Amino acid sequence: KAELNKQELSNKMRYDVDAIVRVMTIPLVQYFIVHLSAQSGIMGDSQTEDEVDYMILYALSVLPLISICDEEVFGKLYTELVTGARSYDPLKFSEILKTL
C-alpha cells in the first residue's frame, strides 16, 4: 500500500508540474513578443544590447515549443532570432508574428 501511495503522489506531482508549466508558458510568450517588438522599434528606440539579449533569451524559451509542432518554422525562427539576432531586420516583425 505504501508503494501505491508513492505512485499516486508521483502522478499528482507530475500533473501539478505540467499545469504550472502550461500556465508559465503564457508570460514567456508575452515577454518574447514584447522584446521582439522592442527590437523592431515598435516600442520606441530601445534597440540596446540588453534588448537583443532579452529577445534571444525569450526566443530560446519559446522556440522549442514551436519545434514540437513544426521543425521547419523552428529552424527559420531560430536562425532569424537567435543566431542572427545581432543583425535582426525590424521590417520582418509582422512576418515573424504571422509565422508564430
Coordinates of C-alpha atoms in Angstrom, one line a residue:
K1 CA 0.0 0.0 0.0
A2 CA 2.9 2.4 0.7
E3 CA 4.2 1.8 -2.8
L4 CA 0.8 2.7 -4.2
N5 CA 0.7 6.0 -2.3
K6 CA 4.2 6.9 -3.6
Q7 CA 2.9 6.2 -7.2
E8 CA -0.2 8.3 -6.6
L9 CA 1.9 11.1 -5.1
S10 CA 4.2 10.9 -8.1
N11 CA 1.4 11.1 -10.6
K12 CA -0.2 14.1 -8.7
M13 CA 3.1 15.9 -8.6
R14 CA 3.7 15.3 -12.4
Y15 CA 0.2 16.6 -13.1
D16 CA 0.8 19.7 -10.9
V17 CA 4.2 20.4 -12.6
D18 CA 2.6 20.1 -16.1
A19 CA -0.2 22.5 -15.0
I20 CA 2.4 25.0 -13.8
V21 CA 4.5 24.8 -17.0
R22 CA 1.4 25.4 -19.1
V23 CA 0.5 28.5 -17.1
M24 CA 4.0 29.9 -17.1
T25 CA 4.3 29.5 -20.8
I26 CA 1.9 32.4 -21.3
P27 CA 4.2 35.1 -19.8
L28 CA 7.2 33.6 -21.7
V29 CA 5.3 34.1 -25.0
Q30 CA 4.2 37.6 -23.9
Y31 CA 7.7 38.7 -23.0
F32 CA 9.1 37.2 -26.1
I33 CA 6.7 39.3 -28.2
V34 CA 7.4 42.4 -26.0
H35 CA 11.2 42.1 -26.6
L36 CA 10.7 41.3 -30.3
S37 CA 8.6 44.4 -30.6
A38 CA 11.3 46.5 -28.8
Q39 CA 13.9 45.1 -31.3
S40 CA 11.6 46.0 -34.1
G41 CA 11.3 49.7 -33.0
I42 CA 7.6 49.4 -32.3
M43 CA 8.0 50.4 -28.7
G44 CA 10.3 53.4 -29.4
D45 CA 14.0 53.4 -29.7
S46 CA 15.0 50.6 -27.4
Q47 CA 17.3 48.6 -29.6
T48 CA 20.0 48.1 -27.0
E49 CA 22.3 45.2 -26.4
D50 CA 20.2 44.3 -23.4
E51 CA 17.1 44.2 -25.6
V52 CA 18.9 41.9 -28.0
D53 CA 19.9 39.6 -25.2
Y54 CA 16.4 39.5 -23.8
M55 CA 15.0 38.7 -27.2
I56 CA 17.4 35.8 -27.5
L57 CA 16.6 34.6 -24.0
Y58 CA 12.9 34.6 -24.6
A59 CA 13.3 33.1 -28.1
L60 CA 15.3 30.3 -26.6
S61 CA 12.5 29.6 -24.1
V62 CA 9.6 29.8 -26.6
L63 CA 11.0 28.4 -29.8
P64 CA 11.5 24.8 -28.5
L65 CA 7.7 24.7 -28.0
I66 CA 7.2 25.6 -31.7
S67 CA 9.6 22.8 -32.8
I68 CA 7.1 20.3 -31.4
C69 CA 4.6 21.5 -34.0
D70 CA 6.8 22.5 -36.9
E71 CA 10.5 22.0 -37.1
E72 CA 10.9 24.0 -40.3
V73 CA 9.3 27.1 -38.6
F74 CA 11.5 26.5 -35.6
G75 CA 14.6 26.4 -37.7
K76 CA 13.7 29.6 -39.6
L77 CA 12.9 31.5 -36.4
Y78 CA 15.9 30.2 -34.6
T79 CA 18.2 31.4 -37.4
E80 CA 16.4 34.7 -37.5
L81 CA 16.1 35.4 -33.8
V82 CA 18.9 33.6 -32.1
T83 CA 21.9 33.0 -34.3
G84 CA 21.1 36.1 -36.4
A85 CA 19.7 38.3 -33.6
R86 CA 22.5 40.9 -33.8
S87 CA 21.6 41.6 -37.5
Y88 CA 17.8 41.2 -37.0
D89 CA 15.8 43.1 -39.6
P90 CA 13.0 45.1 -37.8
L91 CA 10.9 45.1 -41.0
K92 CA 10.4 41.4 -40.6
F93 CA 8.4 41.8 -37.4
S94 CA 4.9 41.3 -38.9
E95 CA 6.2 38.3 -40.9
I96 CA 7.6 36.7 -37.8
L97 CA 4.4 37.3 -35.8
K98 CA 2.5 35.6 -38.6
T99 CA 4.9 32.7 -38.5
L100 CA 4.3 32.3 -34.8

